[in-house]
Amino acid sequence: MNLSAIDLNLLHVLAVVLEERSATRAARRLHVTQSAVSNALARLRELLKDPLVTRRGRGLVPTPRALELQPRLAAALKELERVVETAPAFDAARCDREFTLACADNQQLSDLPRLCQALEREMPRARLRVVSIDVLLATNGLVTGEVDMAITPSGAHPGMHAAPLYVESPVAVVHRDHPFRGAVLTPEAFARIPQVSFNVALGRPGIGSALTDRAFRAGGLDAVPSLYVPSFAAAAMVVASTERLACMPRRVATVLAAHLPLRLLRLPIEGLAMPMSLVWHARTEGDAASACFRALLLRTLREPGEPVPAARRSRPSRGAPKGLPAPSPM
């Protein structure tokens, strides 16, 4: 029998009739008319091919088939009640869910340590799975459910919910003993020093790299990279052992310079900035555990002193460079 063809309210009526042994009392309890109860029983008789109840005096007597159904109906209806009951209050300390966060390796290096510390304090039983931007793009992870949330340039995933995190700004990174000794990279040095560039999104530049390169060209800075790598960590290792330079977000450059012989240089043009957001799909918007994890992440990673506005629907970024095959996060 096709369950979708059955009005489940009929089963509720039958369960109450079998408890009350009276159509009148069942109607009063269900807040309907006695004729409505009678009509429901008529439809059920046709559906189940059984009289279900017979009249005796002022009451109703169940048939053997109805008596067989009664405990099963009661159990099924009780289970349905549990399904629609209000969920218990969410307890972050007892949450043992696994959350999947997608981000590039610069966020993995600069943001993940603090995020893990916050998780240990506030959601100690929760598990965090971190995946790369490649996984996010290859699986369409936010839509398919492979990924719960992602840290990406603002506007990179139109139609998703989003909340701002912080603003990335690029710096140049060279070896601590690099022959260029200034604090600000000159246009001449920019054009002369071999550069490391990034293909962090399915083997091609992400939005951040593409926007930065376009800003360089607009400012008269033109350099041909001599090496392409898929991660900021790889670029830092190369720069620390050669005379190349790499342009990367200041946050991750600062972290890497604390562990490698690197020096940060200001770029010869101003105004380069990349707002970053936390994005997620509408399916997790109302989920208490997901909302708790998102709030924890936003509190932990947002820039100091910057309030986090209410989540909004992300719209296509107007600043994305034309000609890119698809929005690919930095």
mmCIF file of C-alpha atoms in Angstrom:
data_model
loop_
_atom_site.group_PDB
_atom_site.id
_atom_site.type_symbol
_atom_site.label_atom_id
_atom_site.label_comp_id
_atom_site.label_asym_id
_atom_site.label_seq_id
_atom_site.Cartn_x
_atom_site.Cartn_y
_atom_site.Cartn_z
ATOM 1 C CA MET A 1 0.000 0.000 0.000
ATOM 2 C CA ASN A 2 1.320 3.443 -0.933
ATOM 3 C CA LEU A 3 1.631 5.457 2.283
ATOM 4 C CA SER A 4 1.527 8.759 0.378
ATOM 5 C CA ALA A 5 -2.051 7.943 -0.677
ATOM 6 C CA ILE A 6 -3.249 7.600 2.936
ATOM 7 C CA ASP A 7 -4.561 10.487 5.022
ATOM 8 C CA LEU A 8 -2.697 9.875 8.290
ATOM 9 C CA ASN A 9 -5.353 11.855 10.173
ATOM 10 C CA LEU A 10 -7.677 8.888 9.608
ATOM 11 C CA LEU A 11 -5.393 6.673 11.673
ATOM 12 C CA HIS A 12 -5.424 9.240 14.465
ATOM 13 C CA VAL A 13 -9.230 9.185 14.427
ATOM 14 C CA LEU A 14 -9.254 5.388 14.597
ATOM 15 C CA ALA A 15 -6.822 5.345 17.525
ATOM 16 C CA VAL A 16 -9.014 7.752 19.520
ATOM 17 C CA VAL A 17 -12.227 5.846 18.642
ATOM 18 C CA LEU A 18 -10.636 2.602 19.840
ATOM 19 C CA GLU A 19 -9.622 4.256 23.115
ATOM 20 C CA GLU A 20 -13.010 5.915 23.730
ATOM 21 C CA ARG A 21 -15.242 3.149 22.299
ATOM 22 C CA SER A 22 -17.601 5.968 21.313
ATOM 23 C CA ALA A 23 -17.884 8.182 18.228
ATOM 24 C CA THR A 24 -19.397 10.959 20.342
ATOM 25 C CA ARG A 25 -16.583 11.017 22.901
ATOM 26 C CA ALA A 26 -13.966 10.663 20.136
ATOM 27 C CA ALA A 27 -15.441 13.661 18.297
ATOM 28 C CA ARG A 28 -15.373 15.728 21.497
ATOM 29 C CA ARG A 29 -11.734 14.821 22.128
ATOM 30 C CA LEU A 30 -10.707 15.512 18.537
ATOM 31 C CA HIS A 31 -12.677 18.801 18.427
ATOM 32 C CA VAL A 32 -14.627 17.715 15.348
ATOM 33 C CA THR A 33 -18.255 16.745 14.670
ATOM 34 C CA GLN A 34 -19.570 13.233 15.163
ATOM 35 C CA SER A 35 -20.316 13.061 11.433
ATOM 36 C CA ALA A 36 -16.638 13.809 10.707
ATOM 37 C CA VAL A 37 -15.657 10.825 12.862
ATOM 38 C CA SER A 38 -18.219 8.632 11.092
ATOM 39 C CA ASN A 39 -16.927 9.713 7.687
ATOM 40 C CA ALA A 40 -13.345 8.962 8.733
ATOM 41 C CA LEU A 41 -14.357 5.476 9.894
ATOM 42 C CA ALA A 42 -16.159 4.850 6.597
ATOM 43 C CA ARG A 43 -13.036 5.773 4.631
ATOM 44 C CA LEU A 44 -10.900 3.529 6.840
ATOM 45 C CA ARG A 45 -13.286 0.585 6.423
ATOM 46 C CA GLU A 46 -12.855 0.893 2.664
ATOM 47 C CA LEU A 47 -9.104 1.285 2.973
ATOM 48 C CA LEU A 48 -8.518 -1.594 5.407
ATOM 49 C CA LYS A 49 -11.297 -3.861 4.127
ATOM 50 C CA ASP A 50 -12.677 -4.394 7.646
ATOM 51 C CA PRO A 51 -15.669 -2.999 9.628
ATOM 52 C CA LEU A 52 -13.238 -1.965 12.423
ATOM 53 C CA VAL A 53 -16.051 -1.229 14.931
ATOM 54 C CA THR A 54 -19.655 -2.316 15.352
ATOM 55 C CA ARG A 55 -22.369 -0.607 17.369
ATOM 56 C CA ARG A 56 -23.521 -2.105 20.671
ATOM 57 C CA GLY A 57 -25.982 0.000 22.606
ATOM 58 C CA ARG A 58 -24.514 3.486 22.891
ATOM 59 C CA GLY A 59 -20.941 2.325 22.386
ATOM 60 C CA LEU A 60 -18.700 0.773 19.756
ATOM 61 C CA VAL A 61 -17.074 -2.648 19.867
ATOM 62 C CA PRO A 62 -13.766 -3.167 17.981
ATOM 63 C CA THR A 63 -13.395 -6.029 15.530
ATOM 64 C CA PRO A 64 -10.476 -8.483 15.967
ATOM 65 C CA ARG A 65 -8.634 -6.615 13.209
ATOM 66 C CA ALA A 66 -9.092 -3.303 15.045
ATOM 67 C CA LEU A 67 -7.900 -4.815 18.331
ATOM 68 C CA GLU A 68 -4.799 -6.087 16.525
ATOM 69 C CA LEU A 69 -4.134 -2.616 15.130
ATOM 70 C CA GLN A 70 -4.732 -0.683 18.364
ATOM 71 C CA PRO A 71 -1.341 -1.149 20.125
ATOM 72 C CA ARG A 72 0.570 -0.685 16.876
ATOM 73 C CA LEU A 73 -1.349 2.512 16.121
ATOM 74 C CA ALA A 74 -0.706 3.843 19.612
ATOM 75 C CA ALA A 75 3.029 3.162 19.310
ATOM 76 C CA ALA A 76 3.235 4.702 15.824
ATOM 77 C CA LEU A 77 1.378 7.861 16.874
ATOM 78 C CA LYS A 78 3.555 8.200 19.970
ATOM 79 C CA GLU A 79 6.656 8.013 17.796
ATOM 80 C CA LEU A 80 5.222 10.684 15.469
ATOM 81 C CA GLU A 81 4.627 12.918 18.482
ATOM 82 C CA ARG A 82 8.291 12.554 19.432
ATOM 83 C CA VAL A 83 9.306 13.488 15.891
ATOM 84 C CA VAL A 84 7.477 16.809 16.035
ATOM 85 C CA GLU A 85 8.188 17.622 19.675
ATOM 86 C CA THR A 86 10.254 20.734 20.367
ATOM 87 C CA ALA A 87 13.928 19.818 20.337
ATOM 88 C CA PRO A 88 15.641 19.876 23.740
ATOM 89 C CA ALA A 89 17.803 22.859 24.570
ATOM 90 C CA PHE A 90 21.131 22.637 22.755
ATOM 91 C CA ASP A 91 24.147 21.950 24.982
ATOM 92 C CA ALA A 92 27.395 22.960 23.290
ATOM 93 C CA ALA A 93 29.513 21.095 25.835
ATOM 94 C CA ARG A 94 27.772 17.797 24.993
ATOM 95 C CA CYS A 95 27.645 18.218 21.202
ATOM 96 C CA ASP A 96 29.559 15.400 19.497
ATOM 97 C CA ARG A 97 28.794 16.391 15.908
ATOM 98 C CA GLU A 98 31.407 16.559 13.165
ATOM 99 C CA PHE A 99 31.610 19.860 11.278
ATOM 100 C CA THR A 100 33.333 20.235 7.908
ATOM 101 C CA LEU A 101 35.029 23.552 7.186
ATOM 102 C CA ALA A 102 36.562 24.394 3.793
ATOM 103 C CA CYS A 103 39.338 26.967 3.577
ATOM 104 C CA ALA A 104 42.611 27.627 1.795
ATOM 105 C CA ASP A 105 45.879 26.737 3.468
ATOM 106 C CA ASN A 106 46.525 30.359 4.479
ATOM 107 C CA GLN A 107 43.456 30.202 6.750
ATOM 108 C CA GLN A 108 44.530 26.750 7.913
ATOM 109 C CA LEU A 109 47.837 28.244 9.041
ATOM 110 C CA SER A 110 46.635 31.564 10.471
ATOM 111 C CA ASP A 111 43.135 30.754 11.782
ATOM 112 C CA LEU A 112 42.938 27.041 12.583
ATOM 113 C CA PRO A 113 45.079 27.051 15.781
ATOM 114 C CA ARG A 114 42.866 29.677 17.466
ATOM 115 C CA LEU A 115 39.707 27.973 16.233
ATOM 116 C CA CYS A 116 40.821 24.628 17.703
ATOM 117 C CA GLN A 117 41.588 26.282 21.050
ATOM 118 C CA ALA A 118 38.090 27.786 21.114
ATOM 119 C CA LEU A 119 36.534 24.418 20.235
ATOM 120 C CA GLU A 120 38.390 22.718 23.088
ATOM 121 C CA ARG A 121 36.993 25.311 25.500
ATOM 122 C CA GLU A 122 33.397 25.576 24.299
ATOM 123 C CA MET A 123 32.559 22.422 22.297
ATOM 124 C CA PRO A 124 35.084 19.872 23.610
ATOM 125 C CA ARG A 125 33.296 16.802 22.221
ATOM 126 C CA ALA A 126 32.745 18.202 18.725
ATOM 127 C CA ARG A 127 34.926 17.073 15.831
ATOM 128 C CA LEU A 128 36.246 19.360 13.103
ATOM 129 C CA ARG A 129 37.091 18.181 9.586
ATOM 130 C CA VAL A 130 39.005 20.714 7.506
ATOM 131 C CA VAL A 131 39.103 20.335 3.720
ATOM 132 C CA SER A 132 40.791 22.310 0.995
ATOM 133 C CA ILE A 133 39.266 24.724 -1.496
ATOM 134 C CA ASP A 134 39.825 21.998 -4.112
ATOM 135 C CA VAL A 135 37.369 19.741 -2.250
ATOM 136 C CA LEU A 136 34.870 22.596 -1.901
ATOM 137 C CA LEU A 137 34.902 23.295 -5.637
ATOM 138 C CA ALA A 138 35.220 19.716 -6.911
ATOM 139 C CA THR A 139 32.228 18.495 -4.856
ATOM 140 C CA ASN A 140 30.158 21.702 -4.928
ATOM 141 C CA GLY A 141 30.376 21.012 -1.233
ATOM 142 C CA LEU A 142 28.077 23.676 0.209
ATOM 143 C CA VAL A 143 25.213 22.529 -2.027
ATOM 144 C CA THR A 144 25.787 18.760 -1.789
ATOM 145 C CA GLY A 145 26.384 18.745 1.965
ATOM 146 C CA GLU A 146 30.007 17.610 1.718
ATOM 147 C CA VAL A 147 30.959 20.915 3.379
ATOM 148 C CA ASP A 148 29.077 22.662 6.212
ATOM 149 C CA MET A 149 30.694 26.078 5.854
ATOM 150 C CA ALA A 150 33.611 27.761 4.123
ATOM 151 C CA ILE A 151 35.922 30.751 4.536
ATOM 152 C CA THR A 152 36.096 32.499 1.171
ATOM 153 C CA PRO A 153 36.355 35.970 -0.391
ATOM 154 C CA SER A 154 33.077 37.813 0.088
ATOM 155 C CA GLY A 155 30.690 37.163 -2.801
ATOM 156 C CA ALA A 156 32.504 34.039 -3.977
ATOM 157 C CA HIS A 157 29.414 31.868 -3.466
ATOM 158 C CA PRO A 158 26.286 33.774 -4.527
ATOM 159 C CA GLY A 159 23.006 32.616 -3.031
ATOM 160 C CA MET A 160 24.565 31.307 0.183
ATOM 161 C CA HIS A 161 24.209 32.763 3.643
ATOM 162 C CA ALA A 162 27.282 34.780 4.619
ATOM 163 C CA ALA A 163 28.740 36.763 7.510
ATOM 164 C CA PRO A 164 31.881 38.939 7.273
ATOM 165 C CA LEU A 165 35.027 37.791 9.057
ATOM 166 C CA TYR A 166 37.967 40.066 8.342
ATOM 167 C CA VAL A 167 39.806 41.885 5.556
ATOM 168 C CA GLU A 168 42.947 40.388 4.050
ATOM 169 C CA SER A 169 45.672 42.680 2.702
ATOM 170 C CA PRO A 170 48.678 41.441 0.717
ATOM 171 C CA VAL A 171 52.346 41.939 1.502
ATOM 172 C CA ALA A 172 55.534 40.852 -0.243
ATOM 173 C CA VAL A 173 57.613 38.180 1.481
ATOM 174 C CA VAL A 174 61.344 37.635 0.895
ATOM 175 C CA HIS A 175 64.194 35.822 2.640
ATOM 176 C CA ARG A 176 65.400 37.612 5.777
ATOM 177 C CA ASP A 177 68.830 38.153 4.129
ATOM 178 C CA HIS A 178 67.498 39.017 0.662
ATOM 179 C CA PRO A 179 69.678 41.529 -1.249
ATOM 180 C CA PHE A 180 66.756 43.984 -1.385
ATOM 181 C CA ARG A 181 67.053 45.800 1.939
ATOM 182 C CA GLY A 182 64.214 48.343 1.839
ATOM 183 C CA ALA A 183 60.987 48.143 3.827
ATOM 184 C CA VAL A 184 58.835 49.035 0.814
ATOM 185 C CA LEU A 185 59.195 47.048 -2.390
ATOM 186 C CA THR A 186 59.987 49.354 -5.320
ATOM 187 C CA PRO A 187 58.393 48.910 -8.763
ATOM 188 C CA GLU A 188 61.851 48.178 -10.178
ATOM 189 C CA ALA A 189 62.529 45.443 -7.623
ATOM 190 C CA PHE A 190 59.033 44.053 -8.134
ATOM 191 C CA ALA A 191 59.725 43.625 -11.843
ATOM 192 C CA ARG A 192 63.246 42.293 -11.324
ATOM 193 C CA ILE A 193 62.917 39.745 -8.506
ATOM 194 C CA PRO A 194 61.641 36.273 -9.587
ATOM 195 C CA GLN A 195 58.228 35.615 -8.085
ATOM 196 C CA VAL A 196 56.268 32.682 -6.755
ATOM 197 C CA SER A 197 52.582 32.700 -7.682
ATOM 198 C CA PHE A 198 49.605 30.617 -6.559
ATOM 199 C CA ASN A 199 47.185 28.170 -8.165
ATOM 200 C CA VAL A 200 45.144 27.243 -5.094
ATOM 201 C CA ALA A 201 41.771 26.433 -6.685
ATOM 202 C CA LEU A 202 41.685 23.340 -8.905
ATOM 203 C CA GLY A 203 45.033 24.210 -10.439
ATOM 204 C CA ARG A 204 44.252 27.821 -11.285
ATOM 205 C CA PRO A 205 44.417 31.195 -9.514
ATOM 206 C CA GLY A 206 41.723 31.937 -6.977
ATOM 207 C CA ILE A 207 39.735 35.158 -6.757
ATOM 208 C CA GLY A 208 42.277 36.764 -4.427
ATOM 209 C CA SER A 209 45.244 36.028 -6.659
ATOM 210 C CA ALA A 210 43.400 37.168 -9.778
ATOM 211 C CA LEU A 211 42.276 40.462 -8.213
ATOM 212 C CA THR A 212 45.750 41.162 -6.850
ATOM 213 C CA ASP A 213 47.373 40.480 -10.218
ATOM 214 C CA ARG A 214 44.881 42.784 -11.935
ATOM 215 C CA ALA A 215 45.563 45.551 -9.390
ATOM 216 C CA PHE A 216 49.311 45.158 -9.972
ATOM 217 C CA ARG A 217 48.889 45.561 -13.709
ATOM 218 C CA ALA A 218 46.638 48.594 -13.236
ATOM 219 C CA GLY A 219 49.324 50.139 -11.028
ATOM 220 C CA GLY A 220 52.043 49.574 -13.607
ATOM 221 C CA LEU A 221 53.543 46.589 -11.825
ATOM 222 C CA ASP A 222 54.106 43.704 -14.168
ATOM 223 C CA ALA A 223 56.043 40.609 -13.292
ATOM 224 C CA VAL A 224 56.187 37.127 -14.750
ATOM 225 C CA PRO A 225 56.215 34.453 -12.032
ATOM 226 C CA SER A 226 58.923 31.847 -12.343
ATOM 227 C CA LEU A 227 57.136 29.299 -10.144
ATOM 228 C CA TYR A 228 53.502 28.327 -9.490
ATOM 229 C CA VAL A 229 52.558 26.430 -6.329
ATOM 230 C CA PRO A 230 49.230 25.227 -4.874
ATOM 231 C CA SER A 231 49.788 26.480 -1.318
ATOM 232 C CA PHE A 232 51.129 29.403 0.692
ATOM 233 C CA ALA A 233 53.178 27.053 2.859
ATOM 234 C CA ALA A 234 55.038 25.767 -0.204
ATOM 235 C CA ALA A 235 55.673 29.330 -1.381
ATOM 236 C CA ALA A 236 57.073 30.297 2.014
ATOM 237 C CA MET A 237 59.471 27.345 2.041
ATOM 238 C CA VAL A 238 60.738 28.289 -1.420
ATOM 239 C CA VAL A 239 61.127 31.980 -0.537
ATOM 240 C CA ALA A 240 62.966 31.075 2.687
ATOM 241 C CA SER A 241 65.616 29.196 0.723
ATOM 242 C CA THR A 242 65.919 31.293 -2.477
ATOM 243 C CA GLU A 243 65.977 34.920 -3.599
ATOM 244 C CA ARG A 244 62.415 34.787 -4.952
ATOM 245 C CA LEU A 245 59.536 36.787 -3.518
ATOM 246 C CA ALA A 246 55.868 35.952 -2.995
ATOM 247 C CA CYS A 247 52.853 38.190 -2.421
ATOM 248 C CA MET A 248 50.514 36.704 0.151
ATOM 249 C CA PRO A 249 47.954 37.766 2.781
ATOM 250 C CA ARG A 250 49.521 39.575 5.730
ATOM 251 C CA ARG A 251 47.870 37.283 8.291
ATOM 252 C CA VAL A 252 49.519 34.111 7.026
ATOM 253 C CA ALA A 253 52.773 35.925 6.177
ATOM 254 C CA THR A 254 53.062 37.040 9.804
ATOM 255 C CA VAL A 255 52.538 33.469 11.034
ATOM 256 C CA LEU A 256 55.071 32.035 8.606
ATOM 257 C CA ALA A 257 57.671 34.698 9.424
ATOM 258 C CA ALA A 258 57.548 33.582 13.065
ATOM 259 C CA HIS A 259 58.818 30.138 12.022
ATOM 260 C CA LEU A 260 60.904 30.775 8.898
ATOM 261 C CA PRO A 261 63.659 33.290 8.018
ATOM 262 C CA LEU A 262 61.258 35.620 6.192
ATOM 263 C CA ARG A 263 60.874 39.383 5.968
ATOM 264 C CA LEU A 264 57.661 41.239 5.124
ATOM 265 C CA LEU A 265 57.752 44.164 2.704
ATOM 266 C CA ARG A 266 55.106 46.735 1.910
ATOM 267 C CA LEU A 267 53.917 46.709 -1.681
ATOM 268 C CA PRO A 268 54.452 49.796 -3.889
ATOM 269 C CA ILE A 269 50.703 50.301 -4.367
ATOM 270 C CA GLU A 270 48.027 50.979 -1.747
ATOM 271 C CA GLY A 271 44.407 50.017 -1.319
ATOM 272 C CA LEU A 272 44.662 46.283 -1.903
ATOM 273 C CA ALA A 273 42.117 44.536 0.303
ATOM 274 C CA MET A 274 40.088 41.340 0.156
ATOM 275 C CA PRO A 275 37.067 41.067 2.507
ATOM 276 C CA MET A 276 36.624 37.493 3.714
ATOM 277 C CA SER A 277 33.366 35.866 4.804
ATOM 278 C CA LEU A 278 32.076 32.719 6.396
ATOM 279 C CA VAL A 279 29.484 31.153 4.063
ATOM 280 C CA TRP A 280 26.997 28.322 4.535
ATOM 281 C CA HIS A 281 23.962 26.775 2.869
ATOM 282 C CA ALA A 282 20.359 27.496 3.880
ATOM 283 C CA ARG A 283 19.851 23.867 4.966
ATOM 284 C CA THR A 284 22.007 24.433 8.095
ATOM 285 C CA GLU A 285 20.658 27.907 8.878
ATOM 286 C CA GLY A 286 18.214 26.707 11.539
ATOM 287 C CA ASP A 287 20.294 23.857 12.926
ATOM 288 C CA ALA A 288 21.249 24.594 16.560
ATOM 289 C CA ALA A 289 24.604 22.771 16.456
ATOM 290 C CA SER A 290 25.668 24.447 13.197
ATOM 291 C CA ALA A 291 24.576 27.857 14.486
ATOM 292 C CA CYS A 292 26.612 27.346 17.666
ATOM 293 C CA PHE A 293 29.729 26.382 15.710
ATOM 294 C CA ARG A 294 29.300 29.335 13.322
ATOM 295 C CA ALA A 295 28.950 31.753 16.229
ATOM 296 C CA LEU A 296 32.066 30.319 17.854
ATOM 297 C CA LEU A 297 34.027 30.660 14.614
ATOM 298 C CA LEU A 298 32.883 34.254 14.066
ATOM 299 C CA ARG A 299 33.715 35.262 17.648
ATOM 300 C CA THR A 300 37.142 33.663 17.384
ATOM 301 C CA LEU A 301 38.289 34.828 13.965
ATOM 302 C CA ARG A 302 36.688 38.206 13.349
ATOM 303 C CA GLU A 303 38.946 41.225 13.517
ATOM 304 C CA PRO A 304 39.267 42.707 17.044
ATOM 305 C CA GLY A 305 36.745 45.431 17.729
ATOM 306 C CA GLU A 306 34.708 44.671 14.623
ATOM 307 C CA PRO A 307 31.103 43.619 15.291
ATOM 308 C CA VAL A 308 29.763 40.801 13.154
ATOM 309 C CA PRO A 309 26.602 41.920 11.312
ATOM 310 C CA ALA A 310 23.662 39.558 10.960
ATOM 311 C CA ALA A 311 24.068 36.825 8.371
ATOM 312 C CA ARG A 312 22.834 37.733 4.927
ATOM 313 C CA ARG A 313 22.353 36.146 1.568
ATOM 314 C CA SER A 314 25.539 36.468 -0.459
ATOM 315 C CA ARG A 315 25.216 38.153 -3.846
ATOM 316 C CA PRO A 316 27.555 37.841 -6.823
ATOM 317 C CA SER A 317 30.717 39.871 -6.316
ATOM 318 C CA ARG A 318 30.950 42.873 -8.630
ATOM 319 C CA GLY A 319 34.685 43.024 -8.079
ATOM 320 C CA ALA A 320 35.431 39.573 -9.461
ATOM 321 C CA PRO A 321 37.626 39.820 -12.554
ATOM 322 C CA LYS A 322 35.998 39.045 -15.846
ATOM 323 C CA GLY A 323 37.121 36.004 -17.753
ATOM 324 C CA LEU A 324 37.606 33.679 -14.773
ATOM 325 C CA PRO A 325 36.022 30.280 -15.464
ATOM 326 C CA ALA A 326 34.271 30.243 -12.074
ATOM 327 C CA PRO A 327 34.523 32.035 -8.732
ATOM 328 C CA SER A 328 37.442 30.294 -7.010
ATOM 329 C CA PRO A 329 38.196 31.346 -3.450
ATOM 330 C CA MET A 330 41.670 32.490 -2.526
#
